[in-house]
Amino acid sequence: MNFKQILTDLFTYTPQEEYNFELLRNTVNDTELENEYLKKENQDTSIYTSLSVNLEYVKSKYNSMINSDIIVREFTLIARGKQYSAFLLYIDGMIDTDIMNRFILEPLMLRNKSNLYGNDQNRIISEAVTNNITVRKVKKFNLADYIMNCLMPQNTVKQCSEFSEVFNDVNSGNCALFIDTLNVAFDIEVKGFEKRSIEKPENEIVIKGAHEAFVENIRTNTSLIRRSVHNENLIIENIKIGEITKTSCALCYIKTLANSDLVSEVRYRLNNLKIDSMLSSGQLEQMIIDNNLISIPQTISTERPDKTASYLLDGRVILLVNGAPYALIVPAVYTDFLSTPDDKNMRTSFSNFVKWIRILATFLSLLLPGLYVAIASFHQELLPTDLLYSILASRETVPFPVIFEILLLEISFELIREAGIRVPSPIGPTIGIVGALIIGQSAVSAGIVSPVLIIIVAITGIASFAVPDYSFSFHLRLYRFAFIFLGYCCGFLGIGLGLLAYIAVLCDTKSFGIPLTSGISPLQKTVGHSYFLQPIWLREFRASYLDAKKEEKQEKISMKWKYPFLKKEDTK
Amino acid sequence: MTDSKITSKEAIMLVVTIFVSHTIVTLPQNLLSNTKSATLINLIYVGIIAILLAYVIYRLLKNFASLDIIDISQYLGGNVLKSIVGGIFIAYFIVTSSNLLREFCEGLRVAFFPMTNILSILVPFILVLFITNYLSFSSNVKTISLIFPLVLISIVFLFFGNFGNFSFERMFPVLGKGFADTFITGIGNIFAFSGISCLYFIPPYLKEPNQMKKICLSSVIIGLMYFLFCTATILLLFSFFVDVDEVLPLYSAASYIEFGIFFQRLESFFMLIWILEIGSYLIVTNRFSISIFQKITNLKFHKPLAMIFPLLIFGIALLPKNYSIIRFLESNIYAYFIIAIVFVFGIAILFLANLKKRKEKRVKPQKIQ
């Protein structure tokens, strides 16, 4: 580098060469203009009679110049010997090409005898001769009807007159046929995208129940429910949600069982969602529940068709979202979160025993760490002296207060749990073992936490896994921290008052008009529902809080084989 | 309004909750200091009178279908009397609950938080009241009905847990300080049944108003049984309580229970249940105060008042300087205050309203003729 170059570099201005992108915010006028444009875009437009106009419209709407998977197939169609220009619109990868070739393009394009005669286009339906005058009843030839009835050997075809209808179905995997001179288009079902097959449930494992789980495809899910319910009174209404995604949602109920007001309320809430997109049942749940401020779940989410069918037969309403392998069951009550499909499959004594265990698990999951902190900080007299000494001895080397210890362990536990879920499945269990054994052991050896606390946190963790409903278990995990804090601040006073507020809020919460605590309160007689199951022959009624159209589930004497000599009127 | 309707069993729980909460603090102690070893007999005696009074209240309320004492006083003396009666009952609920809260918090301070300012112990209760006042009446009642069985079990457990420690000779002399003190001046112990005040306000909330008789009688009988259990536990366990100013006698009784080597000191668990009970009591009195205030001011919604009444209770609870003043007020003033308002004033209003109604009934047929 010469001297001149150095001087030039030092004293001459060189423009900045760094690439710097900034997203500029639109001005108010721009936004207004854009909104107006979008409004115009969203307006319904009728299909034109001119094919070229339709073609232009479709191409501009789908941005076919830059959209790689939008296919417009132009061809000539033969009907009654006449040729018409036509095109098919579909999305590559969402249709079954074999169906399209064999059942749409082939019949429309290839010549066949019956379609060739160029006779009078009008068809004589009947003819009568009176006083030498022939009266003929003639049906005018209608190209649209002819194509629909004679040229399209396809099970689901419908005529659409609006572009929005056509686009909606094309986006779902159908194809649209536009024909010159017709102001209607044919919406033909040729869906053929790849989908997951029905597999075993992953999150709700049962011992004695069915081993089928919902998948992402809504039709597969509705068929799974239909197969279980097997009744023509099962209604599956289709509701589109989302301005952009127009996600198909299904509202399922049994017409002769579900309370009409309940069904109307669910339908009302679904029809009044003004959102751009709806991608999962979790999103839908948050959009329709009564109270989002508290974390208590207010719907039951399940991946099991048998559980869904069982709730349907109780008179509840089911919601399915296309793309989500979960069904939402409404309304829900508190005890539903502690029940599993296996409960009804097992002997009553077995299921009631595990139900007791689950109550204990709920209690431990919510309160155990808080109680430990309260006892360690304020109520040491509760512990027997020997145990107290051993706890004190184990805490002797720990330099931190009990709240720090427990928060450290609880947060570590949550980290391990979160990591276990997020990492690839082969590594997941390893993380649990590493976390539980190595970190726990090391923390005790290093004198950061006491061994008693490891036991407390471990019991709490196991208890939270014993709670069957994931959302409810999560809710308990969240509130556990509140009780730890209350226990540390005020001991049993804090826990007692926290519990009182919790119970009060719980009692006030409703799921689709039904109190969440229905069936719990000892003073409210709830016919047909109790947390603990009665023997199967005594489960005669549906839960009274659901106010189902049919209260009785089975006759008073359901096992008639046992009492063959009873009169008919005595068994009812 | 359908949301605020309660069943007859829930109504019974509501009334009994008021009875029960006073026993957790110094009520048994006050009863014992009044009638000594004759307290059990005296309780049965005043219990029978309370049952009769409850029946009288039922008979007087019966003619007014689903109206409470506030509506009845409006019928009797217009808006002026309605406001006066409402004001008196609001004052009654606020004063009794703030006194009970302060007394219980003082007990908590002695038992668990000796170094803590009373303010810090009172505040959590007030915060809970803020939350519960925002919720519906029926949810409050459901909360109480979930908690109450626990409280009932705790007292029965306390009685049978201490059974081995009882000295039955403490029941003697059977008539305590004498016949007159037991049956004549001892009638003052009826203040223990202050929960009867709820009966005046329950009718509008009932799903089945025709169950009022059952509610009136059952609640007093359950309350009486409960009192007998509590008082018997303390009387048969410690005779010295009669004269010694001890806080929370039931808490002290709980410390005597032993189940093997492991469970030696269970009183904190009892205290946990009783904290829930005191909270329930405050919820009830608060809701009644708010409902009365709503009626006398014709307010449509209760939520704007959710914070005002707990703050009032908080303020009044802080007024007494120390525990001795509270004990003095409790044993010398509040007892008469309760008797005057619940058993004299309330019944008098109902009685006069019934007279007016009867008079109107007599006048109306004459007009038709």
PDB file of C-alpha atoms in Angstrom, chain A residues 371 375 378-379 381-387 489-501 503-505 507-508 510 515 517-518 520-524, chain B residues 3 7 9-10 13 108 112-113 121 124-125 128 131-132 135-136 139 142-143 145-147 149 207 261-262 264-269 272 275-276 279-280 283:
ATOM      1  CA  LEU A 371     -47.099 -27.731  53.394  1.00  0.00           C
ATOM      2  CA  ILE A 375     -44.166 -26.854  58.532  1.00  0.00           C
ATOM      3  CA  PHE A 378     -43.749 -22.146  61.234  1.00  0.00           C
ATOM      4  CA  HIS A 379     -45.183 -25.420  62.483  1.00  0.00           C
ATOM      5  CA  GLU A 381     -44.240 -28.971  66.399  1.00  0.00           C
ATOM      6  CA  LEU A 382     -46.259 -31.097  63.966  1.00  0.00           C
ATOM      7  CA  LEU A 383     -43.276 -33.327  63.350  1.00  0.00           C
ATOM      8  CA  PRO A 384     -42.246 -35.978  65.845  1.00  0.00           C
ATOM      9  CA  THR A 385     -39.107 -34.932  67.679  1.00  0.00           C
ATOM     10  CA  ASP A 386     -36.901 -37.660  66.171  1.00  0.00           C
ATOM     11  CA  LEU A 387     -37.939 -36.803  62.661  1.00  0.00           C
ATOM     12  CA  CYS A 489     -45.011 -16.150  54.007  1.00  0.00           C
ATOM     13  CA  CYS A 490     -47.691 -17.150  56.503  1.00  0.00           C
ATOM     14  CA  GLY A 491     -47.475 -20.891  57.149  1.00  0.00           C
ATOM     15  CA  PHE A 492     -50.811 -22.632  57.510  1.00  0.00           C
ATOM     16  CA  LEU A 493     -52.556 -19.261  57.599  1.00  0.00           C
ATOM     17  CA  GLY A 494     -51.399 -18.567  54.065  1.00  0.00           C
ATOM     18  CA  ILE A 495     -52.148 -22.071  52.867  1.00  0.00           C
ATOM     19  CA  GLY A 496     -55.579 -22.095  54.520  1.00  0.00           C
ATOM     20  CA  LEU A 497     -56.607 -18.760  53.077  1.00  0.00           C
ATOM     21  CA  GLY A 498     -55.109 -19.625  49.703  1.00  0.00           C
ATOM     22  CA  LEU A 499     -57.089 -22.829  49.710  1.00  0.00           C
ATOM     23  CA  LEU A 500     -60.253 -20.937  50.634  1.00  0.00           C
ATOM     24  CA  ALA A 501     -59.775 -18.495  47.760  1.00  0.00           C
ATOM     25  CA  ILE A 503     -62.069 -23.321  46.386  1.00  0.00           C
ATOM     26  CA  ALA A 504     -64.196 -20.180  46.086  1.00  0.00           C
ATOM     27  CA  VAL A 505     -62.880 -19.437  42.599  1.00  0.00           C
ATOM     28  CA  CYS A 507     -66.944 -22.998  42.849  1.00  0.00           C
ATOM     29  CA  ASP A 508     -67.564 -19.856  40.814  1.00  0.00           C
ATOM     30  CA  LYS A 510     -68.483 -22.514  35.009  1.00  0.00           C
ATOM     31  CA  PRO A 515     -70.501 -25.171  37.628  1.00  0.00           C
ATOM     32  CA  THR A 517     -67.748 -28.263  41.012  1.00  0.00           C
ATOM     33  CA  SER A 518     -70.965 -30.042  40.028  1.00  0.00           C
ATOM     34  CA  ILE A 520     -68.413 -32.475  44.265  1.00  0.00           C
ATOM     35  CA  SER A 521     -70.445 -30.425  46.695  1.00  0.00           C
ATOM     36  CA  PRO A 522     -71.656 -32.870  49.351  1.00  0.00           C
ATOM     37  CA  LEU A 523     -74.954 -31.087  49.746  1.00  0.00           C
ATOM     38  CA  GLN A 524     -76.058 -30.955  46.152  1.00  0.00           C
TER      39      GLN A 524
ATOM     40  CA  ASP B   3     -77.615 -18.104  40.179  1.00  0.00           C
ATOM     41  CA  THR B   7     -80.741 -25.481  48.554  1.00  0.00           C
ATOM     42  CA  LYS B   9     -79.106 -28.058  53.076  1.00  0.00           C
ATOM     43  CA  GLU B  10     -76.774 -25.300  51.951  1.00  0.00           C
ATOM     44  CA  MET B  13     -74.714 -25.022  56.543  1.00  0.00           C
ATOM     45  CA  LEU B 108     -52.961 -16.894  65.703  1.00  0.00           C
ATOM     46  CA  PHE B 112     -47.735 -19.047  65.442  1.00  0.00           C
ATOM     47  CA  PHE B 113     -46.548 -15.502  64.836  1.00  0.00           C
ATOM     48  CA  ILE B 121     -52.132 -11.295  60.148  1.00  0.00           C
ATOM     49  CA  PRO B 124     -54.547 -11.999  54.275  1.00  0.00           C
ATOM     50  CA  PHE B 125     -58.146 -12.460  55.476  1.00  0.00           C
ATOM     51  CA  VAL B 128     -59.404 -13.288  50.499  1.00  0.00           C
ATOM     52  CA  ILE B 131     -61.673 -12.141  45.986  1.00  0.00           C
ATOM     53  CA  THR B 132     -64.726 -13.931  47.342  1.00  0.00           C
ATOM     54  CA  LEU B 135     -67.782 -14.073  43.097  1.00  0.00           C
ATOM     55  CA  SER B 136     -71.421 -15.082  43.045  1.00  0.00           C
ATOM     56  CA  SER B 139     -70.381 -20.026  44.711  1.00  0.00           C
ATOM     57  CA  LYS B 142     -70.827 -23.906  47.741  1.00  0.00           C
ATOM     58  CA  THR B 143     -67.431 -23.029  49.164  1.00  0.00           C
ATOM     59  CA  SER B 145     -70.623 -26.399  52.031  1.00  0.00           C
ATOM     60  CA  LEU B 146     -67.310 -27.912  50.950  1.00  0.00           C
ATOM     61  CA  ILE B 147     -65.482 -26.627  53.997  1.00  0.00           C
ATOM     62  CA  PRO B 149     -67.958 -30.973  56.815  1.00  0.00           C
ATOM     63  CA  LYS B 207     -84.729 -22.556  46.038  1.00  0.00           C
ATOM     64  CA  ILE B 261     -45.430 -41.684  68.409  1.00  0.00           C
ATOM     65  CA  PHE B 262     -45.765 -40.009  65.053  1.00  0.00           C
ATOM     66  CA  GLN B 264     -48.115 -35.972  68.771  1.00  0.00           C
ATOM     67  CA  ARG B 265     -48.979 -32.360  68.064  1.00  0.00           C
ATOM     68  CA  LEU B 266     -51.799 -32.037  65.590  1.00  0.00           C
ATOM     69  CA  GLU B 267     -53.111 -28.638  66.627  1.00  0.00           C
ATOM     70  CA  SER B 268     -51.671 -26.884  63.580  1.00  0.00           C
ATOM     71  CA  PHE B 269     -53.731 -29.078  61.276  1.00  0.00           C
ATOM     72  CA  LEU B 272     -55.654 -24.975  59.204  1.00  0.00           C
ATOM     73  CA  ILE B 275     -58.760 -20.803  59.370  1.00  0.00           C
ATOM     74  CA  LEU B 276     -60.968 -22.049  56.549  1.00  0.00           C
ATOM     75  CA  GLY B 279     -62.804 -17.366  56.337  1.00  0.00           C
ATOM     76  CA  SER B 280     -66.182 -18.945  55.570  1.00  0.00           C
ATOM     77  CA  ILE B 283     -67.614 -14.584  53.572  1.00  0.00           C
TER      78      ILE B 283
END
